[in-house]
Amino acid sequence: MSSSGFSIPDATAATGKLRVGFLGLGIMGSPMAQNLIKSGYDVTVWNRTKSKCDPLINLGAKYQPSPREVAASCDVTFAMLADPESALNVASGENGAASGLSPGKGYVDVSTVDATTSKLISARIKDTGALFLEAPVSGSKKPAEDGQLIFLTAGDKALYERVAPLFDIMGKSKFYLGEVGNGAAMKLVVNMIMGSMIASFSEGLLLSEKVGLDPSILVQVVSQGAISAPMYSLKGPSMIQSLYPTAFPLKHQQKDLRLALGLAESVSQSTPIAAAANELYKVAKSHGLGDQDFSAVIESLKSKLQH
Ligand SMILES: NC(=O)C1=CN([C@@H]2O[C@H](COP(=O)(O)OP(=O)(O)OC[C@H]3O[C@@H](n4cnc5c(N)ncnc54)[C@H](OP(=O)(O)O)[C@@H]3O)[C@@H](O)[C@H]2O)C=CC1
Ligand SMILES: O=CCCC(=O)O
């Protein structure tokens, strides 16, 4: 075992590369794992719905039928799951990753969860003698495909340093934020701002149309001014056409707002704008828009959903 608590098993030492596990192959996990495979890493995958593993297996990934067996056969295992419940279950439920971990291995959870869940996952992982890093990401589907994500990490610094080359393949930048929970909190604060931004943008698009302006001109004006944001230029034209191709599912944005509001309450910080935005996402989700892109929140402001 090296001084950093991270051993290099013989198989890895021979190739010089880590054997990497990847649990959760959704919108984000699949392109992230693909980039690791294309960079020559020995990647083993698992997904609840097995068919989503097929494109990765066709690219050269190995497959194991449970998170436990993935973790047991790899040096470092990443996890990209939908929400706190699934992240915790995959990490430490029946046949979860923890039962395949041991000293010298590492577990990196890149899911977006709350700090409490992240700390619980960390405890379950570290009880096995393995190292733990939380590393939620900023950036959506295309940055994931292009290896342009931003990693917001916290936990075991030795693991952070060991997997830094993998972060550099999947992302454009990485932040080490100290204690477990800080990465989760940073991610939730960023997504709280983002959810409120798109809700406000939605009000502007609808108001411009209601007063007889061309909302596509509004998108151009906004994109050239001080409030310009890539997200507005990217999503505005589709929103005007009531089209919401899914990059970031609305149900996950609402989950993140719910978790962010819980974080704010835990420190008695008032967040009335985020609370109001969250109500719009809840309305949209209740009308079956949860699997659409989060920009579908605009639908909750249209008269047909106002009743
Ligand atoms: N999309 C985005 O732009 C971004 C998303 N995120 C975060 O990344 C995480 C994944 O998001 P994304 O890839 O978009 O989501 P998807 O809904 O596309 O994928 C969710 C993944 O979680 C798995 N899953 C869900 N429930 C369970 C369960 N009960 N047990 C086991 N596995 C489960 C799904 O498996 P199955 O295929 O079987 O359903 C799938 O692999 C979320 O926490 C999200 O908030 C972070 C940054 C950007
Ligand atoms: O959590 C998802 C965030 C999407 C993005 O950062 O564009």
Short mmCIF file of C-alpha atoms and ligand atoms in Angstrom, two decimals:
data_model
loop_
_atom_site.label_atom_id
_atom_site.label_comp_id
_atom_site.label_asym_id
_atom_site.label_seq_id
_atom_site.Cartn_x
_atom_site.Cartn_y
_atom_site.Cartn_z
CA MET A 1 0.00 0.00 0.00
CA SER A 2 1.49 3.36 -0.97
CA SER A 3 1.71 6.14 1.60
CA SER A 4 -1.35 7.78 0.04
CA GLY A 5 -3.46 4.74 0.92
CA PHE A 6 -3.89 3.91 -2.73
CA SER A 7 -2.28 0.68 -3.83
CA ILE A 8 -1.53 -0.08 -7.49
CA PRO A 9 -2.52 -3.71 -8.09
CA ASP A 10 -0.15 -5.73 -10.24
CA ALA A 11 -2.53 -5.78 -13.23
CA THR A 12 -2.72 -2.00 -13.12
CA ALA A 13 0.98 -1.57 -12.50
CA ALA A 14 1.65 -3.68 -15.59
CA THR A 15 -0.45 -1.42 -17.84
CA GLY A 16 0.21 1.71 -15.83
CA LYS A 17 -3.49 2.52 -16.07
CA LEU A 18 -6.28 2.21 -13.55
CA ARG A 19 -9.03 -0.35 -14.04
CA VAL A 20 -12.11 1.90 -13.98
CA GLY A 21 -15.68 0.97 -13.10
CA PHE A 22 -18.63 3.12 -14.20
CA LEU A 23 -22.08 2.72 -12.62
CA GLY A 24 -25.02 4.55 -14.22
CA LEU A 25 -25.08 5.10 -17.99
CA GLY A 26 -27.75 7.78 -18.46
CA ILE A 27 -27.51 11.06 -20.36
CA MET A 28 -24.31 11.96 -18.47
CA GLY A 29 -22.76 8.64 -17.48
CA SER A 30 -22.72 7.15 -20.95
CA PRO A 31 -20.63 9.88 -22.68
CA MET A 32 -18.37 10.18 -19.65
CA ALA A 33 -17.62 6.44 -19.72
CA GLN A 34 -17.23 6.55 -23.50
CA ASN A 35 -14.53 9.20 -23.21
CA LEU A 36 -12.60 7.05 -20.75
CA ILE A 37 -12.83 4.04 -23.08
CA LYS A 38 -11.72 6.12 -26.08
CA SER A 39 -8.73 7.29 -24.01
CA GLY A 40 -7.60 3.70 -23.60
CA TYR A 41 -8.76 2.97 -20.07
CA ASP A 42 -9.89 -0.51 -19.04
CA VAL A 43 -13.54 0.29 -18.23
CA THR A 44 -16.15 -2.02 -16.69
CA VAL A 45 -19.77 -0.85 -16.80
CA TRP A 46 -23.09 -1.56 -15.09
CA ASN A 47 -26.51 0.02 -15.49
CA ARG A 48 -29.89 -0.84 -13.97
CA THR A 49 -31.30 -1.12 -17.49
CA LYS A 50 -28.70 -3.43 -19.03
CA SER A 51 -29.39 -2.49 -22.66
CA LYS A 52 -27.77 0.89 -22.05
CA CYS A 53 -24.48 -0.94 -21.51
CA ASP A 54 -24.49 -2.31 -25.06
CA PRO A 55 -23.03 0.78 -26.83
CA LEU A 56 -20.21 0.85 -24.27
CA ILE A 57 -19.56 -2.89 -24.61
CA ASN A 58 -19.43 -2.42 -28.38
CA LEU A 59 -16.76 0.23 -27.77
CA GLY A 60 -14.72 -2.27 -25.74
CA ALA A 61 -16.05 -1.95 -22.18
CA LYS A 62 -16.36 -4.99 -19.93
CA TYR A 63 -19.63 -5.71 -18.15
CA GLN A 64 -20.49 -6.94 -14.69
CA PRO A 65 -24.06 -7.74 -13.52
CA SER A 66 -23.92 -5.77 -10.27
CA PRO A 67 -22.24 -2.70 -8.70
CA ARG A 68 -20.56 -5.12 -6.26
CA GLU A 69 -18.90 -7.09 -9.03
CA VAL A 70 -17.83 -3.93 -10.87
CA ALA A 71 -16.20 -2.50 -7.72
CA ALA A 72 -14.54 -5.84 -6.94
CA SER A 73 -12.91 -5.99 -10.40
CA CYS A 74 -11.76 -2.35 -10.61
CA ASP A 75 -9.29 -0.03 -8.89
CA VAL A 76 -11.61 3.02 -9.02
CA THR A 77 -15.38 3.02 -9.52
CA PHE A 78 -17.40 6.06 -10.66
CA ALA A 79 -21.14 6.40 -10.05
CA MET A 80 -23.54 8.68 -11.97
CA LEU A 81 -27.04 8.08 -10.59
CA ALA A 82 -30.32 10.02 -10.74
CA ASP A 83 -30.86 11.10 -7.14
CA PRO A 84 -29.92 10.55 -3.48
CA GLU A 85 -31.95 7.38 -3.13
CA SER A 86 -30.43 5.63 -6.14
CA ALA A 87 -26.92 6.88 -5.39
CA LEU A 88 -27.12 5.50 -1.84
CA ASN A 89 -28.62 2.19 -2.96
CA VAL A 90 -26.05 1.60 -5.70
CA ALA A 91 -23.25 2.51 -3.31
CA SER A 92 -24.35 0.49 -0.27
CA GLY A 93 -27.54 -1.44 -0.92
CA GLU A 94 -27.83 -5.16 -1.69
CA ASN A 95 -25.10 -6.07 -4.21
CA GLY A 96 -23.98 -2.47 -3.93
CA ALA A 97 -20.47 -1.25 -4.69
CA ALA A 98 -19.41 -1.17 -1.03
CA SER A 99 -19.57 -4.97 -0.81
CA GLY A 100 -16.97 -5.16 -3.58
CA LEU A 101 -14.61 -2.52 -2.22
CA SER A 102 -11.53 -3.02 -0.06
CA PRO A 103 -8.42 -1.12 1.05
CA GLY A 104 -6.52 0.26 -1.93
CA LYS A 105 -9.62 0.88 -4.03
CA GLY A 106 -11.54 4.13 -4.61
CA TYR A 107 -15.14 5.22 -5.18
CA VAL A 108 -16.01 8.51 -6.93
CA ASP A 109 -19.66 9.56 -6.84
CA VAL A 110 -20.36 12.13 -9.58
CA SER A 111 -24.15 12.13 -8.98
CA THR A 112 -25.92 15.28 -7.77
CA VAL A 113 -27.07 14.58 -4.22
CA ASP A 114 -27.41 16.48 -0.94
CA ALA A 115 -24.52 16.75 1.50
CA THR A 116 -26.15 14.46 4.06
CA THR A 117 -26.49 11.64 1.53
CA SER A 118 -22.95 12.21 0.31
CA LYS A 119 -21.60 11.95 3.85
CA LEU A 120 -23.58 8.74 4.41
CA ILE A 121 -22.23 7.22 1.19
CA SER A 122 -18.74 8.30 2.21
CA ALA A 123 -19.07 6.58 5.58
CA ARG A 124 -20.32 3.33 4.00
CA ILE A 125 -17.48 3.36 1.46
CA LYS A 126 -14.73 4.21 3.93
CA ASP A 127 -15.92 1.47 6.30
CA THR A 128 -14.58 -0.95 3.67
CA GLY A 129 -11.11 0.63 3.82
CA ALA A 130 -11.55 2.19 0.37
CA LEU A 131 -11.16 5.90 -0.36
CA PHE A 132 -14.10 8.17 -1.25
CA LEU A 133 -14.46 11.31 -3.36
CA GLU A 134 -17.65 13.18 -4.18
CA ALA A 135 -17.35 14.90 -7.57
CA PRO A 136 -20.65 16.25 -8.94
CA VAL A 137 -20.31 18.00 -12.28
CA SER A 138 -21.38 21.28 -13.82
CA GLY A 139 -22.12 21.10 -17.55
CA SER A 140 -24.75 19.15 -19.42
CA LYS A 141 -25.04 16.55 -22.19
CA LYS A 142 -22.85 18.20 -24.81
CA PRO A 143 -20.04 19.17 -22.41
CA ALA A 144 -20.15 15.55 -21.20
CA GLU A 145 -19.79 14.32 -24.79
CA ASP A 146 -17.02 16.86 -25.48
CA GLY A 147 -15.07 16.22 -22.28
CA GLN A 148 -15.77 19.77 -21.05
CA LEU A 149 -17.30 19.17 -17.63
CA ILE A 150 -16.41 21.01 -14.42
CA PHE A 151 -15.77 18.68 -11.47
CA LEU A 152 -16.72 19.95 -7.99
CA THR A 153 -14.87 17.52 -5.73
CA ALA A 154 -14.42 16.93 -2.01
CA GLY A 155 -13.19 14.06 0.19
CA ASP A 156 -9.98 11.99 0.07
CA LYS A 157 -7.26 14.18 -1.52
CA ALA A 158 -5.15 11.10 -2.35
CA LEU A 159 -8.00 9.76 -4.51
CA TYR A 160 -8.50 13.20 -6.09
CA GLU A 161 -4.85 13.22 -7.15
CA ARG A 162 -5.00 9.61 -8.40
CA VAL A 163 -8.05 10.19 -10.61
CA ALA A 164 -7.09 13.71 -11.77
CA PRO A 165 -6.05 12.35 -15.21
CA LEU A 166 -9.53 10.87 -15.60
CA PHE A 167 -11.15 14.20 -14.65
CA ASP A 168 -8.93 15.82 -17.31
CA ILE A 169 -10.28 13.42 -19.94
CA MET A 170 -13.94 14.00 -18.97
CA GLY A 171 -13.69 17.70 -18.11
CA LYS A 172 -12.12 21.11 -18.66
CA SER A 173 -11.61 22.00 -15.00
CA LYS A 174 -11.73 20.58 -11.49
CA PHE A 175 -12.02 22.08 -8.01
CA TYR A 176 -10.99 20.38 -4.75
CA LEU A 177 -13.27 21.81 -2.04
CA GLY A 178 -12.13 19.95 1.09
CA GLU A 179 -14.52 18.03 3.32
CA VAL A 180 -17.20 15.70 1.95
CA GLY A 181 -20.40 17.70 1.53
CA ASN A 182 -18.70 20.77 0.09
CA GLY A 183 -18.83 19.43 -3.47
CA ALA A 184 -22.51 18.56 -3.09
CA ALA A 185 -23.27 21.99 -1.62
CA MET A 186 -21.42 23.84 -4.40
CA LYS A 187 -23.29 21.85 -7.04
CA LEU A 188 -26.68 22.56 -5.45
CA VAL A 189 -25.94 26.30 -5.17
CA VAL A 190 -24.97 26.45 -8.86
CA ASN A 191 -28.09 24.57 -9.93
CA MET A 192 -30.30 26.69 -7.67
CA ILE A 193 -29.07 29.76 -9.56
CA MET A 194 -29.48 28.01 -12.92
CA GLY A 195 -33.04 26.86 -12.21
CA SER A 196 -34.06 30.39 -11.22
CA MET A 197 -32.34 31.82 -14.31
CA ILE A 198 -34.31 29.67 -16.74
CA ALA A 199 -37.56 30.38 -14.87
CA SER A 200 -36.94 34.12 -15.14
CA PHE A 201 -35.95 33.76 -18.81
CA SER A 202 -39.25 31.91 -19.37
CA GLU A 203 -41.22 34.84 -17.93
CA GLY A 204 -39.35 37.22 -20.22
CA LEU A 205 -39.98 35.17 -23.35
CA LEU A 206 -43.71 34.91 -22.64
CA LEU A 207 -44.09 38.59 -21.65
CA SER A 208 -42.26 39.75 -24.79
CA GLU A 209 -44.64 37.68 -26.92
CA LYS A 210 -47.72 38.88 -24.97
CA VAL A 211 -46.88 42.55 -25.61
CA GLY A 212 -46.34 41.94 -29.33
CA LEU A 213 -42.54 41.70 -29.44
CA ASP A 214 -40.64 38.99 -31.32
CA PRO A 215 -39.15 36.72 -28.64
CA SER A 216 -36.40 35.64 -31.02
CA ILE A 217 -35.26 39.27 -31.06
CA LEU A 218 -35.31 39.23 -27.25
CA VAL A 219 -32.96 36.20 -27.36
CA GLN A 220 -30.59 38.18 -29.59
CA VAL A 221 -30.73 41.29 -27.38
CA VAL A 222 -30.07 39.24 -24.25
CA SER A 223 -27.21 37.37 -25.92
CA GLN A 224 -25.45 40.67 -26.73
CA GLY A 225 -25.91 42.33 -23.34
CA ALA A 226 -24.66 42.10 -19.76
CA ILE A 227 -27.04 39.25 -18.92
CA SER A 228 -25.79 37.08 -21.76
CA ALA A 229 -25.52 33.40 -20.86
CA PRO A 230 -24.72 30.46 -23.20
CA MET A 231 -27.78 28.71 -21.79
CA TYR A 232 -30.13 31.43 -23.08
CA SER A 233 -28.71 31.36 -26.62
CA LEU A 234 -28.75 27.56 -26.61
CA LYS A 235 -32.24 26.96 -25.26
CA GLY A 236 -34.12 30.16 -26.23
CA PRO A 237 -34.88 29.27 -29.88
CA SER A 238 -36.31 25.88 -28.90
CA MET A 239 -38.33 27.31 -26.02
CA ILE A 240 -39.95 29.80 -28.41
CA GLN A 241 -41.09 26.82 -30.50
CA SER A 242 -42.28 24.93 -27.39
CA LEU A 243 -39.59 22.32 -28.04
CA TYR A 244 -37.58 20.90 -25.11
CA PRO A 245 -35.03 18.35 -26.35
CA THR A 246 -33.75 16.73 -23.17
CA ALA A 247 -30.23 17.53 -22.06
CA PHE A 248 -30.98 18.02 -18.35
CA PRO A 249 -34.28 16.38 -17.32
CA LEU A 250 -36.72 18.74 -15.61
CA LYS A 251 -37.27 16.17 -12.84
CA HIS A 252 -33.57 16.41 -11.92
CA GLN A 253 -33.61 20.21 -11.87
CA GLN A 254 -36.62 20.10 -9.54
CA LYS A 255 -34.78 17.54 -7.36
CA ASP A 256 -31.82 19.88 -7.20
CA LEU A 257 -34.00 22.86 -6.25
CA ARG A 258 -35.68 20.77 -3.55
CA LEU A 259 -32.27 19.79 -2.17
CA ALA A 260 -30.95 23.37 -2.44
CA LEU A 261 -33.95 24.70 -0.51
CA GLY A 262 -33.23 22.10 2.17
CA LEU A 263 -29.63 23.27 2.30
CA ALA A 264 -30.76 26.92 2.64
CA GLU A 265 -33.16 26.00 5.42
CA SER A 266 -30.40 24.16 7.28
CA VAL A 267 -28.50 27.46 7.63
CA SER A 268 -31.55 29.76 7.83
CA GLN A 269 -30.72 31.48 4.54
CA SER A 270 -33.76 33.01 2.83
CA THR A 271 -34.08 31.97 -0.85
CA PRO A 272 -37.53 33.25 -1.97
CA ILE A 273 -36.66 33.37 -5.67
CA ALA A 274 -35.51 29.73 -5.73
CA ALA A 275 -38.60 28.75 -3.73
CA ALA A 276 -40.85 30.45 -6.25
CA ALA A 277 -38.96 28.86 -9.17
CA ASN A 278 -39.28 25.46 -7.54
CA GLU A 279 -43.07 25.80 -7.53
CA LEU A 280 -42.99 26.26 -11.32
CA TYR A 281 -40.88 23.11 -11.76
CA LYS A 282 -43.27 21.19 -9.50
CA VAL A 283 -46.22 22.31 -11.66
CA ALA A 284 -44.40 21.29 -14.84
CA LYS A 285 -43.47 17.91 -13.34
CA SER A 286 -47.07 17.34 -12.21
CA HIS A 287 -48.15 17.87 -15.83
CA GLY A 288 -45.89 15.07 -17.06
CA LEU A 289 -42.94 17.19 -18.22
CA GLY A 290 -40.38 15.60 -15.88
CA ASP A 291 -38.50 13.79 -18.63
CA GLN A 292 -38.40 16.84 -20.90
CA ASP A 293 -35.51 19.27 -20.69
CA PHE A 294 -35.65 21.60 -17.68
CA SER A 295 -36.37 24.48 -20.07
CA ALA A 296 -39.90 23.02 -20.32
CA VAL A 297 -40.54 24.91 -17.09
CA ILE A 298 -41.85 27.70 -19.39
CA GLU A 299 -44.95 25.56 -19.93
CA SER A 300 -45.96 26.07 -16.28
CA LEU A 301 -46.34 29.81 -17.00
CA LYS A 302 -48.65 29.35 -19.96
CA SER A 303 -52.35 29.93 -19.31
CA LYS A 304 -53.29 26.32 -20.04
CA LEU A 305 -51.24 25.17 -17.04
CA GLN A 306 -52.17 28.08 -14.80
CA HIS A 307 -55.48 26.60 -13.58
N1 LIG B 1 -28.24 15.81 -17.56
C1 LIG B 1 -27.50 16.83 -17.10
O1 LIG B 1 -27.36 17.89 -17.77
C2 LIG B 1 -26.80 16.74 -15.80
C3 LIG B 1 -27.17 15.83 -14.82
N2 LIG B 1 -26.48 15.81 -13.62
C4 LIG B 1 -26.83 14.86 -12.56
O2 LIG B 1 -26.26 13.61 -12.95
C5 LIG B 1 -27.07 12.53 -12.48
C6 LIG B 1 -27.50 11.68 -13.67
O3 LIG B 1 -28.19 12.54 -14.53
P1 LIG B 1 -28.60 12.09 -16.00
O4 LIG B 1 -27.53 11.22 -16.57
O5 LIG B 1 -29.00 13.32 -16.73
O6 LIG B 1 -29.91 11.24 -15.67
P2 LIG B 1 -30.60 10.02 -16.41
O7 LIG B 1 -32.00 10.04 -15.88
O8 LIG B 1 -30.33 10.05 -17.87
O9 LIG B 1 -29.81 8.76 -15.82
C7 LIG B 1 -30.03 8.42 -14.47
C8 LIG B 1 -29.19 7.19 -14.17
O10 LIG B 1 -29.53 6.74 -12.88
C9 LIG B 1 -29.99 5.39 -12.96
N3 LIG B 1 -31.01 5.12 -11.96
C10 LIG B 1 -32.11 5.85 -11.69
N4 LIG B 1 -32.80 5.29 -10.65
C11 LIG B 1 -32.09 4.18 -10.28
C12 LIG B 1 -32.26 3.19 -9.28
N5 LIG B 1 -33.30 3.26 -8.44
N6 LIG B 1 -31.33 2.21 -9.17
C13 LIG B 1 -30.27 2.18 -10.01
N7 LIG B 1 -30.04 3.08 -10.98
C14 LIG B 1 -30.94 4.07 -11.11
C15 LIG B 1 -30.55 5.25 -14.36
O11 LIG B 1 -30.65 3.88 -14.70
P3 LIG B 1 -31.67 3.42 -15.86
O12 LIG B 1 -30.95 3.67 -17.16
O13 LIG B 1 -31.92 1.99 -15.58
O14 LIG B 1 -32.93 4.27 -15.70
C16 LIG B 1 -29.49 6.02 -15.13
O15 LIG B 1 -28.33 5.25 -15.29
C17 LIG B 1 -28.25 13.19 -11.74
O16 LIG B 1 -27.93 13.24 -10.36
C18 LIG B 1 -28.30 14.59 -12.33
O17 LIG B 1 -28.89 15.51 -11.42
C19 LIG B 1 -25.39 16.59 -13.40
C20 LIG B 1 -24.98 17.50 -14.35
C21 LIG B 1 -25.69 17.66 -15.59
O1 LIG B 2 -26.98 19.43 -13.24
C1 LIG B 2 -27.09 19.76 -14.45
C2 LIG B 2 -26.56 21.05 -14.87
C3 LIG B 2 -26.61 21.28 -16.34
C4 LIG B 2 -25.60 22.32 -16.70
O2 LIG B 2 -24.71 22.61 -15.87
O3 LIG B 2 -25.71 22.86 -17.83
#
